[in-house]
Amino acid sequence: MATLDELKTKICGAVDALAGELEAISHKIHANPELCFKEEKAAAWLTEFLEQKGLKVERGIGGLPTAFRATVPGSAPGPTIAIMAEYDALPKIGHACGHNVIATSGAGAGAALAVAFGTLPFAGAIHVIGTPAEEGGAGKVRLMNAGAFKGVEAALMIHPRCGTRIWRPSLGIIKVNAEFHGKAAHASSWPWRGANALNAVIQLFVGLDAMRQQLRPEARVHGIISHGGDQPNIIPEHTAAEFYLRSESKAYLQELFRRFEGCAQGAATATGCTVTITTDPIVHDPLKPNVAMAALFEKNLERIDFPVDPEDPEAGYGSTDCGNVSQVIPTIHPYIRISPDGVPGHSREFAEWAKSPMARTGLVAAAKALAMTALDLVASPEELKKAKEEFAR
Ligand SMILES: [Zn+2]
């Protein structure tokens, strides 16, 4: 029987043979950006490709028409590992988050395993789960709630970036709305008869700015006034603001929300208004690290001589619905370089890099490392146990 090392060589060869096809699909997705929950073309191209390579494909899983599951079966029942693929774009700026590279590296990993082995030479199964709507739809949370990750013992994906990092934090988010209710009155002849809801919302921003000085450095509080009044000669009776509260820890996220409520109540009291606070039912969780799985991924990148970069002290952190997955099953979400240093995500510049030769190099390396790491986890019950024990601690 072949050694694990020989099996990995075979996987890498399969990815290299698929590279042209993967890049072509990546470019097609890039040229046809589809917003969250509307990724019909991308889902069709990816599932067609996976089916062609011999995977068993289920479309529309978890009640999401653009979600899918593609399976590489093992030699017997055993642990199931999921490789996640995203393929949604951003409004107006297209694939400025490079999800076309996530889609094709995840699908490429699954296709390479199927092409190399047909059936895995181990007990278990490897899934490629197509997860729609990362940008604004929290597709993975919906899929988890619908049971699409049931039975999955470990999950992995990559995200493109301006540098390769095995681990970077990702912040949890609570999305909050504050609506202030005052009293309308003529702004010139009877101002003393009104209660100014615009002053209340301004006071909320002032209060939060004062609060910010006492926040932990990684916390973020940022918002907009979504309704500021109707006409200058009317004391505004209704205003509204939307905020994202973000933090690296779930507990501190709740602390941020308590402080936000205090600021909003204070702003209402100070201006003689009342406030209604509502939160989005979907809370994004921060990423929970898994050192054991990250070490496997890093070793596999080393095996193919793909360099890992030092942390970039100039860059902050974003958020992902993968954070919610990482709180339920051992998960990794490493970053793969597809652009030079310092190119910010969600920029037109990054969208250009997402279809560059550098993106192809990143895509190929990522597909290899994802496939090899998934294989490590089904091949070695010891490695999977380490990941699960770390998760449980
Ligand atoms: Zn993204």
XYZ file of C-alpha atoms and ligand atoms in Angstrom:
394
model
C 0.000 0.000 0.000
C 1.181 3.518 -0.839
C 2.473 5.692 1.994
C 0.667 8.900 2.931
C 3.523 10.819 1.355
C 3.066 9.001 -1.948
C -0.674 9.667 -1.811
C 0.041 13.372 -1.319
C 2.358 13.422 -4.327
C -0.480 11.929 -6.338
C -2.921 14.606 -5.108
C -0.533 17.415 -6.036
C -0.112 15.929 -9.491
C -3.883 15.818 -9.890
C -4.204 19.499 -8.884
C -1.477 20.471 -11.369
C -3.308 18.602 -14.119
C -6.559 20.434 -13.215
C -4.951 23.883 -12.821
C -5.929 25.231 -16.241
C -9.535 24.149 -15.830
C -9.705 25.587 -12.300
C -8.303 28.924 -13.420
C -10.829 29.056 -16.271
C -13.742 28.528 -13.825
C -12.221 31.084 -11.452
C -12.094 33.645 -14.262
C -15.661 32.840 -15.357
C -16.961 33.379 -11.809
C -14.882 36.560 -11.599
C -16.341 37.886 -14.871
C -19.912 37.107 -13.706
C -20.107 38.470 -10.162
C -23.280 37.320 -8.373
C -24.507 38.737 -5.072
C -25.402 36.736 -1.967
C -28.030 34.003 -2.516
C -28.014 34.714 -6.283
C -24.881 32.701 -7.162
C -26.722 30.566 -9.719
C -24.081 30.522 -12.446
C -21.194 29.935 -10.049
C -23.030 27.085 -8.299
C -23.930 25.535 -11.674
C -20.353 25.720 -13.008
C -18.827 24.327 -9.821
C -21.281 21.435 -9.430
C -21.000 20.532 -13.106
C -17.205 20.444 -12.769
C -17.323 18.329 -9.601
C -19.780 15.870 -11.108
C -17.586 15.544 -14.177
C -14.650 14.630 -11.942
C -16.640 11.837 -10.323
C -17.982 13.376 -7.113
C -21.541 12.705 -6.018
C -23.257 16.101 -6.017
C -26.359 17.225 -4.085
C -27.687 20.643 -5.078
C -29.749 23.085 -3.024
C -28.835 21.599 0.378
C -30.073 23.227 3.593
C -32.907 24.927 1.737
C -30.493 27.262 -0.087
C -30.845 26.862 -3.872
C -27.229 27.918 -4.537
C -25.675 25.679 -1.865
C -24.323 22.211 -2.648
C -22.522 19.226 -1.251
C -20.099 17.111 -3.313
C -18.757 13.909 -1.800
C -15.600 11.884 -2.235
C -16.473 8.600 -0.495
C -14.055 6.591 1.619
C -13.431 2.836 1.724
C -15.803 2.425 4.703
C -17.885 4.617 7.021
C -15.670 6.907 9.115
C -14.930 10.563 9.883
C -16.339 13.199 7.532
C -14.229 16.253 6.718
C -15.701 19.300 4.953
C -13.863 21.676 2.628
C -15.903 24.882 2.315
C -16.236 26.921 -0.872
C -17.618 30.477 -1.163
C -18.502 32.124 -4.468
C -20.550 35.289 -3.822
C -19.422 38.761 -4.900
C -19.766 42.272 -3.512
C -22.182 44.931 -4.772
C -20.615 47.240 -7.394
C -17.004 46.076 -6.876
C -17.475 42.430 -7.938
C -14.982 39.811 -6.746
C -13.072 42.254 -4.564
C -12.951 39.632 -1.804
C -11.612 36.965 -4.186
C -14.302 34.374 -3.461
C -13.737 33.027 -7.001
C -10.389 31.765 -5.648
C -12.062 30.228 -2.561
C -14.581 28.470 -4.814
C -12.034 26.992 -7.178
C -9.443 26.021 -4.568
C -12.130 24.177 -2.553
C -13.652 22.531 -5.609
C -10.142 21.865 -6.945
C -9.205 20.043 -3.740
C -12.295 17.829 -3.952
C -11.839 17.180 -7.673
C -8.153 16.280 -7.213
C -9.031 13.747 -4.484
C -11.681 12.179 -6.710
C -9.438 12.096 -9.782
C -6.479 10.699 -7.819
C -8.344 8.013 -5.857
C -11.948 7.637 -6.981
C -12.637 6.238 -3.510
C -10.358 7.401 -0.676
C -7.977 4.679 0.526
C -9.253 5.315 4.099
C -12.505 5.058 6.025
C -14.516 8.282 6.092
C -15.548 10.855 3.493
C -14.492 14.270 2.263
C -17.184 16.798 1.336
C -16.897 19.993 -0.629
C -19.684 22.147 0.780
C -20.691 25.094 -1.390
C -21.629 27.850 1.060
C -23.456 30.812 -0.504
C -23.851 34.321 0.821
C -20.802 34.963 2.978
C -21.112 38.679 2.252
C -24.141 39.839 4.184
C -26.193 36.625 4.170
C -24.368 34.449 6.736
C -24.990 31.431 4.489
C -22.933 29.097 6.680
C -25.065 29.902 9.730
C -28.210 29.075 7.758
C -26.646 25.853 6.457
C -25.608 24.823 9.968
C -29.079 25.579 11.333
C -30.538 23.450 8.545
C -28.253 20.544 9.499
C -25.989 20.681 6.427
C -22.864 20.235 8.605
C -24.334 17.354 10.603
C -21.794 14.561 11.006
C -18.895 16.761 9.852
C -16.003 16.331 12.303
C -13.663 19.029 10.991
C -13.998 21.843 8.443
C -11.520 23.864 6.451
C -11.319 26.551 3.799
C -8.884 29.211 2.652
C -9.385 32.916 2.061
C -7.292 34.949 -0.406
C -5.333 37.904 0.918
C -2.293 40.126 0.314
C -0.147 37.640 2.238
C -0.190 34.020 3.393
C -1.060 33.526 7.060
C -1.961 30.267 8.763
C -3.838 32.115 11.496
C -5.395 35.572 11.766
C -8.224 36.439 14.119
C -11.636 37.241 12.721
C -14.051 39.336 14.750
C -17.552 38.456 15.888
C -20.307 40.935 14.977
C -23.581 41.992 16.536
C -25.610 44.137 14.122
C -27.689 46.682 16.051
C -30.372 49.168 15.112
C -31.320 52.104 17.337
C -34.513 54.035 16.609
C -35.258 57.232 18.483
C -38.763 58.569 18.925
C -39.237 62.243 19.749
C -42.011 64.716 19.078
C -42.531 66.771 15.921
C -43.096 70.533 16.190
C -42.488 73.640 14.057
C -38.720 74.160 14.253
C -39.042 77.954 14.320
C -42.329 78.931 15.917
C -42.750 76.130 18.496
C -39.368 74.409 18.970
C -39.902 74.111 22.739
C -42.923 71.900 22.073
C -40.822 69.257 20.302
C -38.446 66.475 21.351
C -35.571 66.247 18.908
C -34.816 62.683 17.800
C -31.927 63.907 15.623
C -30.197 65.294 18.723
C -30.706 61.885 20.309
C -29.000 60.034 17.469
C -26.148 62.591 17.387
C -25.782 62.140 21.141
C -25.530 58.391 20.605
C -22.562 58.879 18.239
C -20.927 61.296 20.705
C -21.451 58.834 23.568
C -19.992 55.947 21.563
C -16.988 58.071 20.583
C -16.312 58.742 24.272
C -16.790 55.040 25.061
C -14.309 54.054 22.345
C -11.384 55.395 24.368
C -12.026 52.694 26.966
C -12.487 49.798 24.553
C -10.056 46.956 23.976
C -7.888 47.711 20.923
C -9.347 44.979 18.685
C -12.975 46.020 19.288
C -14.773 47.973 16.558
C -17.918 50.098 16.783
C -19.001 51.722 13.547
C -22.304 52.965 12.244
C -24.359 55.207 10.021
C -27.446 57.371 10.475
C -29.984 55.633 8.271
C -32.751 58.168 8.932
C -31.969 61.670 10.182
C -35.290 63.505 9.908
C -37.623 64.638 7.173
C -37.354 68.399 6.644
C -35.411 71.221 8.369
C -38.550 73.045 9.543
C -39.815 70.026 11.459
C -38.217 68.943 14.739
C -37.336 65.337 13.801
C -39.718 62.948 15.535
C -38.082 59.770 14.246
C -34.450 58.904 13.548
C -32.576 55.650 13.135
C -28.985 54.441 13.136
C -27.372 51.134 12.250
C -24.219 49.844 13.918
C -21.869 46.885 13.803
C -20.268 45.962 17.114
C -17.225 43.715 16.623
C -14.870 41.900 18.936
C -12.435 39.015 19.031
C -14.304 37.302 21.899
C -17.927 36.281 22.322
C -18.013 37.534 25.922
C -16.647 40.955 25.006
C -19.197 41.203 22.203
C -21.954 40.991 24.834
C -20.109 43.602 26.924
C -20.008 45.916 23.871
C -23.741 45.451 23.403
C -24.451 46.311 27.072
C -22.371 49.483 26.747
C -24.097 50.360 23.466
C -27.485 50.036 25.195
C -26.254 52.364 27.955
C -25.173 55.002 25.410
C -28.486 54.749 23.533
C -30.591 54.983 26.696
C -28.485 57.937 27.876
C -28.905 59.717 24.544
C -32.674 59.208 24.699
C -32.904 60.454 28.285
C -30.747 63.504 27.585
C -33.004 64.606 24.738
C -36.419 63.669 26.097
C -36.850 60.909 23.522
C -37.328 57.168 23.750
C -35.258 54.522 22.039
C -35.971 51.081 20.583
C -32.963 48.836 20.138
C -33.154 45.775 17.886
C -30.455 43.299 16.921
C -30.108 41.146 13.843
C -30.990 37.560 14.820
C -27.798 36.303 13.163
C -24.740 37.045 15.256
C -21.361 36.403 13.611
C -19.053 34.539 15.965
C -15.315 35.188 16.158
C -13.018 32.518 14.693
C -11.948 29.913 17.201
C -8.402 28.819 16.412
C -7.393 25.174 16.011
C -3.633 24.879 16.331
C -3.553 21.136 15.576
C -5.308 21.517 12.218
C -3.396 24.704 11.415
C -0.115 22.826 11.955
C -1.170 20.169 9.424
C -2.061 22.850 6.878
C 1.234 24.656 7.450
C 3.246 21.443 6.986
C 1.417 20.803 3.715
C 2.226 24.310 2.450
C 5.854 23.658 3.403
C 5.749 20.408 1.473
C 4.972 22.354 -1.717
C 7.390 25.211 -0.856
C 4.661 27.833 -0.613
C 5.957 30.478 1.811
C 4.048 31.767 4.849
C 4.375 35.518 5.484
C 4.943 37.443 8.713
C 1.912 39.169 10.275
C 1.239 42.587 8.776
C 1.105 45.075 11.668
C -0.645 47.660 9.480
C -3.755 45.536 8.890
C -6.801 45.026 11.100
C -9.288 42.178 11.094
C -12.581 41.478 9.369
C -15.345 38.999 10.108
C -16.700 35.830 8.509
C -19.602 33.439 8.916
C -16.891 30.758 9.096
C -16.461 31.984 12.684
C -19.818 30.370 13.558
C -18.671 27.080 12.037
C -15.445 27.263 14.092
C -17.479 27.514 17.323
C -19.289 24.245 16.540
C -16.637 22.046 14.867
C -12.817 22.213 14.691
C -12.165 24.600 11.785
C -9.333 26.436 10.043
C -9.563 29.503 7.806
C -5.987 30.291 6.682
C -5.119 33.057 4.206
C -3.354 32.556 0.883
C -1.491 35.269 -0.975
C -2.968 36.362 -4.304
C -1.636 39.943 -4.417
C 1.424 41.960 -3.391
C 1.659 43.270 0.189
C -0.723 45.952 1.359
C -3.560 45.565 -1.183
C -6.734 45.877 0.910
C -9.606 43.421 0.500
C -12.916 44.874 -0.765
C -11.025 47.249 -3.098
C -11.127 47.459 -6.898
C -7.398 46.816 -6.865
C -7.872 43.495 -5.026
C -10.597 42.515 -7.516
C -7.995 42.902 -10.299
C -5.506 40.697 -8.433
C -8.198 38.033 -7.954
C -7.812 37.115 -11.650
C -4.033 37.570 -11.917
C -1.292 34.957 -12.449
C -0.570 35.381 -8.724
C -4.169 34.309 -8.002
C -3.590 31.175 -10.101
C -0.470 30.347 -8.079
C -2.409 30.876 -4.821
C -5.366 28.847 -6.069
C -3.182 25.866 -6.998
C -1.226 25.928 -3.726
C -4.453 26.277 -1.724
C -6.175 23.384 -3.520
C -3.161 21.156 -2.823
C -2.880 22.142 0.846
C -6.661 21.785 1.426
C -6.771 18.333 -0.187
C -3.659 17.117 1.661
C -4.914 18.428 5.015
C -8.339 16.829 4.549
C -6.558 13.576 3.670
C -4.355 13.877 6.799
C -7.519 14.067 8.910
C -9.171 10.971 7.427
C -5.872 9.064 7.216
C -4.853 9.605 10.819
C -7.400 9.149 13.622
C -4.665 10.499 15.941
C -4.498 13.881 14.139
C -8.265 14.220 14.083
C -8.432 13.329 17.768
C -5.859 16.041 18.548
C -7.954 18.616 16.686
C -11.118 17.531 18.488
C -9.508 17.456 21.918
C -8.115 20.945 21.396
C -11.564 22.114 20.299
C -13.177 20.656 23.428
C -10.704 22.339 25.816
Zn -14.384 37.189 1.860
